[in-house]
Short mmCIF file of C-alpha atoms and ligand atoms in Angstrom, two decimals:
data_model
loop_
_atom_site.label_atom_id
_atom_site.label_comp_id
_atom_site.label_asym_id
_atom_site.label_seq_id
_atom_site.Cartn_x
_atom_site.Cartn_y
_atom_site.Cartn_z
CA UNK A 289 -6.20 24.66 -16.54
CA UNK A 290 -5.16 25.45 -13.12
CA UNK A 291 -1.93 27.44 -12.10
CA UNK A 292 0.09 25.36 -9.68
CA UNK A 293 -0.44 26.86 -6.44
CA UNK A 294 -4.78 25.92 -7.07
CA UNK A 295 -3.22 22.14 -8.77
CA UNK A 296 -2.23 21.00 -5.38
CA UNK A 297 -4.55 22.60 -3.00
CA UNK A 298 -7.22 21.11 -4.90
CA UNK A 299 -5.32 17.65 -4.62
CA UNK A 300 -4.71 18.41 -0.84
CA UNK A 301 -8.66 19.13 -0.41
CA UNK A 302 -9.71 16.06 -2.49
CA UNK A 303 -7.55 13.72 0.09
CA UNK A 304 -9.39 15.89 2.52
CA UNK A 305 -12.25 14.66 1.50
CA UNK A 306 -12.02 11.11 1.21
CA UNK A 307 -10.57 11.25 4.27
CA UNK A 308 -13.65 12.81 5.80
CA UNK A 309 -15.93 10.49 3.94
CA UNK A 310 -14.36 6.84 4.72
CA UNK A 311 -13.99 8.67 8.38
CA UNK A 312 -10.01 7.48 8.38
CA UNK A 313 -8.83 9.95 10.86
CA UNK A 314 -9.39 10.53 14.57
CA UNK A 315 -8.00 13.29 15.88
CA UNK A 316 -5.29 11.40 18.14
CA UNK A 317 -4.30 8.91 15.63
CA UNK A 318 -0.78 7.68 15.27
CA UNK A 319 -0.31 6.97 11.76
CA UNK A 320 2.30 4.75 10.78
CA UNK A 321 3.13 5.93 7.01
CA UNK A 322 4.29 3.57 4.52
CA UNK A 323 6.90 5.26 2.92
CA UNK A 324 8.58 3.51 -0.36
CA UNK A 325 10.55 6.48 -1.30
CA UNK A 326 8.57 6.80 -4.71
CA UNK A 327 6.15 9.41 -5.71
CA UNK A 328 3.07 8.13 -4.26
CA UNK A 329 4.16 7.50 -0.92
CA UNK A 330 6.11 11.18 -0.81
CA UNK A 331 3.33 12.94 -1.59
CA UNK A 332 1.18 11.10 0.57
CA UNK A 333 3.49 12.19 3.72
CA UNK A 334 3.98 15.48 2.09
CA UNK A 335 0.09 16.00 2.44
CA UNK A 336 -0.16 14.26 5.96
CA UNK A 337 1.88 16.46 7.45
CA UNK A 338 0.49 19.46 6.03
CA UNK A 339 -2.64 18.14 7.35
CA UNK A 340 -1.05 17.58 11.01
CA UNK A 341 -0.47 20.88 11.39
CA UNK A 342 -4.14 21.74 12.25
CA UNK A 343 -4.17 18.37 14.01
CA UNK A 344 -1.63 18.85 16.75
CA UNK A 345 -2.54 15.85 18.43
CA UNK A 346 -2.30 13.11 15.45
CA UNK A 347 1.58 11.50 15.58
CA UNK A 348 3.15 10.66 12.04
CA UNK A 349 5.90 7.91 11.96
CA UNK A 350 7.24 7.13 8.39
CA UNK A 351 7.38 3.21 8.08
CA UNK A 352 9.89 1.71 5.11
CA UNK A 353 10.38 -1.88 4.38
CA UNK A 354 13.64 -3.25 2.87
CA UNK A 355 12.94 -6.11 0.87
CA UNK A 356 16.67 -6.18 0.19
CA UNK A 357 16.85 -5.45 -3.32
CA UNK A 358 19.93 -4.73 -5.01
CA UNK A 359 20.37 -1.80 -6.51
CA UNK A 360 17.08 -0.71 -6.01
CA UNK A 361 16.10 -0.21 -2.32
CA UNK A 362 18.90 1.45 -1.15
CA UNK A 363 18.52 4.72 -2.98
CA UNK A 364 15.06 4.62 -2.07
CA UNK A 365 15.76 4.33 1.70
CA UNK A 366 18.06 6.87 0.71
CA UNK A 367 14.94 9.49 -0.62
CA UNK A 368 12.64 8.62 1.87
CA UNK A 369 15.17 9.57 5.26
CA UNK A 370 16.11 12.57 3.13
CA UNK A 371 11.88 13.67 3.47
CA UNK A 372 11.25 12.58 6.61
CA UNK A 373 14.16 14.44 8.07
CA UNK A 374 13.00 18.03 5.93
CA UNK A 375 9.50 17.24 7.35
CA UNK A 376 10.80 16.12 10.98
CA UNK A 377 8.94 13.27 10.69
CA UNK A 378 10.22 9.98 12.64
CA UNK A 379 11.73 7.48 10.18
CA UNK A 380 11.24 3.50 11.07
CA UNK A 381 12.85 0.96 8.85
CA UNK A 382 11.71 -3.14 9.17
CA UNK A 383 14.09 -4.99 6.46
CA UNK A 384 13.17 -8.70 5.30
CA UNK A 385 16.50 -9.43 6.21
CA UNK A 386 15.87 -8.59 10.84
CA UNK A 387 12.18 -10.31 10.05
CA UNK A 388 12.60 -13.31 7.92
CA UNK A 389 16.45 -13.97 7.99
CA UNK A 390 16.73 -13.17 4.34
CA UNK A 391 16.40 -10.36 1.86
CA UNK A 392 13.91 -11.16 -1.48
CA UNK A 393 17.00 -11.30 -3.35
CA UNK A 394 18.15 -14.53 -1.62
CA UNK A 395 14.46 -16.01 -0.94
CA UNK A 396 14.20 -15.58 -5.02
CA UNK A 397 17.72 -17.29 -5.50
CA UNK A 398 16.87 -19.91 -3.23
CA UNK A 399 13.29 -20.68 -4.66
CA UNK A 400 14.57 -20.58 -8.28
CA UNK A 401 17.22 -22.69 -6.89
CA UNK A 402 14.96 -25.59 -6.03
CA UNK A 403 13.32 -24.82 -9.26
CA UNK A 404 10.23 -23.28 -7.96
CA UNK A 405 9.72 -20.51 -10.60
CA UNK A 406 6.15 -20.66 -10.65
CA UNK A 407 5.72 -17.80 -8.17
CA UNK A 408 7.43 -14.39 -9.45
CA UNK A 409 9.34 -12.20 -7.07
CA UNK A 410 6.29 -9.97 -6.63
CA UNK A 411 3.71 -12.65 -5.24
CA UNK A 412 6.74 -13.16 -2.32
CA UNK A 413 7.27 -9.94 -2.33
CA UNK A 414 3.64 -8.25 -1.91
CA UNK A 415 2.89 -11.00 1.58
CA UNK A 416 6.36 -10.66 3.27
CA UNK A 417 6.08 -6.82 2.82
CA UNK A 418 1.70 -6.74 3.54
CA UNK A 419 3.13 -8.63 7.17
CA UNK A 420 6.31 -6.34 7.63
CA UNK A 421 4.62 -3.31 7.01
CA UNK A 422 1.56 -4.31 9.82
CA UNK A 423 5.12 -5.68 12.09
CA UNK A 424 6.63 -2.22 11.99
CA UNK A 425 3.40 -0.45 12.46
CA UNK A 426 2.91 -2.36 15.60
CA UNK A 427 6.56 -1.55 16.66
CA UNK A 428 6.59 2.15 16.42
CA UNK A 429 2.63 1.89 18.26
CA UNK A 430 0.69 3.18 15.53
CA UNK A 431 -2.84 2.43 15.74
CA UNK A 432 -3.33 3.06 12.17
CA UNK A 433 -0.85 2.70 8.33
CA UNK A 434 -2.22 5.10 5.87
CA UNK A 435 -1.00 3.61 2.36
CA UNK A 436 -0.71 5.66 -0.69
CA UNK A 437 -2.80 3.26 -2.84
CA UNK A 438 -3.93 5.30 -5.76
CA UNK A 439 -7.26 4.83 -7.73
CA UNK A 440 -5.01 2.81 -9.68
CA UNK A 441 -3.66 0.59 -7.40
CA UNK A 442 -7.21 0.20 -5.78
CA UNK A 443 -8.91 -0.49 -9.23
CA UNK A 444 -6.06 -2.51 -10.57
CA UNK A 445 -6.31 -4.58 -7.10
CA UNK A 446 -9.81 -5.14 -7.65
CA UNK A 447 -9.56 -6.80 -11.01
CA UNK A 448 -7.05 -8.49 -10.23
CA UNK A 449 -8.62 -10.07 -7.26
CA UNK A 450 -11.81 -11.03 -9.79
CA UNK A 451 -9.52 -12.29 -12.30
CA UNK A 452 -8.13 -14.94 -9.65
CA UNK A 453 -11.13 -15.77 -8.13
CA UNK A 454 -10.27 -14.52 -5.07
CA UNK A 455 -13.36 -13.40 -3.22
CA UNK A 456 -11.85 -13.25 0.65
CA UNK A 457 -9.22 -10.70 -0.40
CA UNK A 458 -12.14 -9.35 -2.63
CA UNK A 459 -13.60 -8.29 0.81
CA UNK A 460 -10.97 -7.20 2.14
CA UNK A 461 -9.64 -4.80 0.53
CA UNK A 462 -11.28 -0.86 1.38
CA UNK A 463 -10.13 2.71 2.02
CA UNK A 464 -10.56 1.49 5.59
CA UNK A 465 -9.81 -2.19 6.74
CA UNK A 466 -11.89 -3.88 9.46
CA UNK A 467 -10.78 -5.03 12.78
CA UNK A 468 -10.28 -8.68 11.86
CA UNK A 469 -7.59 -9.67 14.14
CA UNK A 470 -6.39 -8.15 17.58
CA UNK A 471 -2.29 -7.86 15.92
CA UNK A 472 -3.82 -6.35 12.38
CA UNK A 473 -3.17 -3.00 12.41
CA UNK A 474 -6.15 -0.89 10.61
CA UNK A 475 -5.35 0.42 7.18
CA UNK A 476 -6.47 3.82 5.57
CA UNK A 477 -5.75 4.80 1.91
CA UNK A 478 -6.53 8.90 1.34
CA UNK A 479 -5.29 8.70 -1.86
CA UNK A 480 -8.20 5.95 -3.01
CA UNK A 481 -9.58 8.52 -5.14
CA UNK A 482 -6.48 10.04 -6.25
CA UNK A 483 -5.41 9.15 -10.34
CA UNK A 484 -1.84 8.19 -10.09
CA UNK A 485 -1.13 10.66 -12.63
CA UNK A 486 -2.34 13.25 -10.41
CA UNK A 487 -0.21 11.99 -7.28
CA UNK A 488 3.08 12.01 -9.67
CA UNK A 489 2.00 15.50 -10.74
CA UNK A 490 1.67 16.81 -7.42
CA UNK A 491 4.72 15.69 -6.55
CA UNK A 492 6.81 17.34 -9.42
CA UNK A 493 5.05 20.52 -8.99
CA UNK A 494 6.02 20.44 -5.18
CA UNK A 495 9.44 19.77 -6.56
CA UNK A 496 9.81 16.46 -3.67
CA UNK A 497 12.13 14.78 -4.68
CA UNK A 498 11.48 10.77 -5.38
CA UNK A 499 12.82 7.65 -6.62
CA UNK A 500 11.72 7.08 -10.28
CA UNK A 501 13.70 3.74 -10.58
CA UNK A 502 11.64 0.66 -11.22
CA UNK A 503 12.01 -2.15 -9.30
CA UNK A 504 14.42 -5.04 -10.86
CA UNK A 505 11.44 -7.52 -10.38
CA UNK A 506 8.44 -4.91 -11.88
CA UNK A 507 8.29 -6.94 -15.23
CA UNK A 508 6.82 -9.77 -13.75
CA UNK A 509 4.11 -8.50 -11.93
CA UNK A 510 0.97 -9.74 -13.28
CA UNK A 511 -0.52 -6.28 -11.76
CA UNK A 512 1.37 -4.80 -15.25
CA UNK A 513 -0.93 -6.62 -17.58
CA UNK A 514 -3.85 -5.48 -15.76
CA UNK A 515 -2.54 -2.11 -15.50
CA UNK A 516 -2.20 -1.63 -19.22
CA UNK A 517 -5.61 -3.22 -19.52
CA UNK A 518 -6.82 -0.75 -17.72
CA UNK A 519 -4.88 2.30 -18.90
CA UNK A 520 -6.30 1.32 -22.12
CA UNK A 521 -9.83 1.66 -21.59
CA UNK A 522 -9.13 4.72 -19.50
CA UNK A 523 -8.23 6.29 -22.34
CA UNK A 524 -11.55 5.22 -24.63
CA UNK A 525 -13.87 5.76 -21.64
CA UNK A 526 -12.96 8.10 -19.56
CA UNK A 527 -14.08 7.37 -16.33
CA UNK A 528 -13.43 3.62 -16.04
CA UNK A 529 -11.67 3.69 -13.24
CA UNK A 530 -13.59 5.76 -11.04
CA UNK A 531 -16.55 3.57 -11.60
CA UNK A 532 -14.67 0.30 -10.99
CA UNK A 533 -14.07 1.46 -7.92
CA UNK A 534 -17.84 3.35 -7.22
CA UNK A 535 -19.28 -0.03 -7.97
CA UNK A 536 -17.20 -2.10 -5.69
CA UNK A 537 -18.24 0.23 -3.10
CA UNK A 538 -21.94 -0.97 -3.83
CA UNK A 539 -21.25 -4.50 -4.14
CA UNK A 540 -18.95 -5.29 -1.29
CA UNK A 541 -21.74 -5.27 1.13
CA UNK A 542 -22.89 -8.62 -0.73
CA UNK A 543 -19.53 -9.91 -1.27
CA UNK A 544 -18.95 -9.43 2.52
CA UNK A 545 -21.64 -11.92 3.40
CA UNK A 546 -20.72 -14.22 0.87
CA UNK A 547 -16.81 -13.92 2.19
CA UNK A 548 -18.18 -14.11 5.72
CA UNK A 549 -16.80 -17.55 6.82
CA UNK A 550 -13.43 -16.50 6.02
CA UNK A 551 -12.12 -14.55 9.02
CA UNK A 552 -8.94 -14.09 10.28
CA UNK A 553 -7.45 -16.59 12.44
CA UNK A 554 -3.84 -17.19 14.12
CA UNK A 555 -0.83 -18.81 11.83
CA UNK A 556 -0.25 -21.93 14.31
CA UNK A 557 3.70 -21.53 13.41
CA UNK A 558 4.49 -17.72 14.12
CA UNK A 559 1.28 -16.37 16.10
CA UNK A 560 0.63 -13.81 13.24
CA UNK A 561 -3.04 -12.98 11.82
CA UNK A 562 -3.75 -15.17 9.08
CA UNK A 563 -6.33 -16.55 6.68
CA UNK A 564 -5.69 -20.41 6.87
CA UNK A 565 -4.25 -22.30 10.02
CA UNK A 566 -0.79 -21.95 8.34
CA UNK A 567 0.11 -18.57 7.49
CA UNK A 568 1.23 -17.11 3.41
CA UNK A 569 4.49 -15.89 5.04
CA UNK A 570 5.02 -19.06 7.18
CA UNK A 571 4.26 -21.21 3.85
CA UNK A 572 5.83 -19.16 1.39
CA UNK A 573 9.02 -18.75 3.58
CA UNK A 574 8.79 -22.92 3.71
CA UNK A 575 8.22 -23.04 7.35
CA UNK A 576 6.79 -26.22 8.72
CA UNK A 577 7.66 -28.39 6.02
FE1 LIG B 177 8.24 -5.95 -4.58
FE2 LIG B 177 7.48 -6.56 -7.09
FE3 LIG B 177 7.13 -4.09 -6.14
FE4 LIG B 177 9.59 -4.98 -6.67
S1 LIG B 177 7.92 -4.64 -8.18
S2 LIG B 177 8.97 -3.85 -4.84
S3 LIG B 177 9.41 -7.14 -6.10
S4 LIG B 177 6.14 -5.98 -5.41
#
């Protein structure tokens, strides 16, 4: 068992080293952060700008989307000014509601509205925040978002990609994106290899404070039922997770080349990277119909 003061350095050189392995840093970077005001994200910047103090010349600019979520969002804007102001790091906020003219609140209203309930609030959610997030970035001239995707989030992400049969975003998804539009800023995740039990634990015994409120809309997530699927045989086989995500790594060379014809292009509507001629914002926002 390790006292507290060897718990987090031994977090702090495990992100280290991932970060050294994928080769996600150069020593000028900008890094936009993306900053949700929960535990992952906090500790993330909490460990960033430890790091930036041997890296004088790598920038850190905390990046928050509003989705514009009642009683939810606004504390955690709240939590996440409060850290970036004790860490002096610059705070940028993009809200659905400057980007898209609406807030998910009122897209969700308006879709159930029209009776379209077969998308939840997450599958709107998770595109209009992917594009505001790589928006904001690109405002505040970062050159590269670090995410605080756990091994969780990465493992969950991979199965869930399998279990729809999507083999593009299959691809795409790495501790380090590829160039694969001019306007896509690159993404990073040092916390990859991180359990998300770990990440919550470092930030308790750091004492930063977070928001622990779940989101209204978490319940429909289909990301829960593979998350508990996976918790599950976690905790039989120890390990599962980290070798999810070790054998991805040795597979997506091949699923690369069989995902090859599907690069990015330029949404014909709003000029923004995208898969298809159209857009997912563009369509899911219902713009061109
Ligand atoms: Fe968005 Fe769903 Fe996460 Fe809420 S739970 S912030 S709606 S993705």
């Amino acid at each position: 068992m390790l006292c507290k003061k060897c718990f987090t350095q031994s977090i702090e050189a495990k992100v280290r080293a991932t970060i050294t392995r994928y080769h996600m840093l150069n020593f000028d970077d900008h890094l936009a952060v993306a900053v949700s005001g929960g535990k992952d994200s906090l500790s993330l910047l909490n460990i960033l700008a430890k790091l930036k103090r041997y890296r004088p010349k790598t920038t850190l600019t905390a990046v928050t989307i509003d989705e514009g979520i009642k009683g939810y969002r606004d504390e955690a804007l709240e939590i996440a000014a409060a850290n970036c102001q004790k860490l002096e790091i610059p705070h940028h906020i993009v809200s659905f509601r400057d980007l898209y003219g609406l807030t998910l609140d009122e897209l969700v209203q308006k879709a159930r509205k029209k009776g379209q309930t077969q998308l939840t609030a997450c599958a709107y959610c998770g595109v209009l925040r992917r594009r505001a997030i790589n928006v904001g970035a690109r405002q505040v001239k970062a050159n590269k978002i670090a995410t605080a995707h756990t091994l969780d989030d990465e493992v969950q992400t991979i199965l869930m990609n399998i279990l729809r049969g999507d083999i593009a975003r299959l691809s795409k998804e790495k501790p380090v994106t590829s160039d694969a539009h001019p306007l896509l800023v690159r993404k990073i995740k040092p916390f990859c290899e991180i359990p998300e039990k770990e990440s919550a634990l470092y930030a308790y015994v750091r004492k930063i404070a977070f928001q622990d409120m779940p989101c209204s809309y978490a319940g429909e997530a289909f990301r829960n039922d593979v998350r508990s699927m996976l918790n599950r045989m976690e905790e039989k086989h120890v390990g599962t997770k980290f070798t999810v995500l070790k054998v991805m790594e040795r597979l997506r060379p091949a699923i690369e080349q069989t995902a090859k014809k599907e690069d990015f292009k330029t949404c014909v509507l709003c000029g923004e990277p995208s898969a298809l001629d159209l857009c997912k914002t563009c369509e899911l926002l219902g713009h061109g119909r």
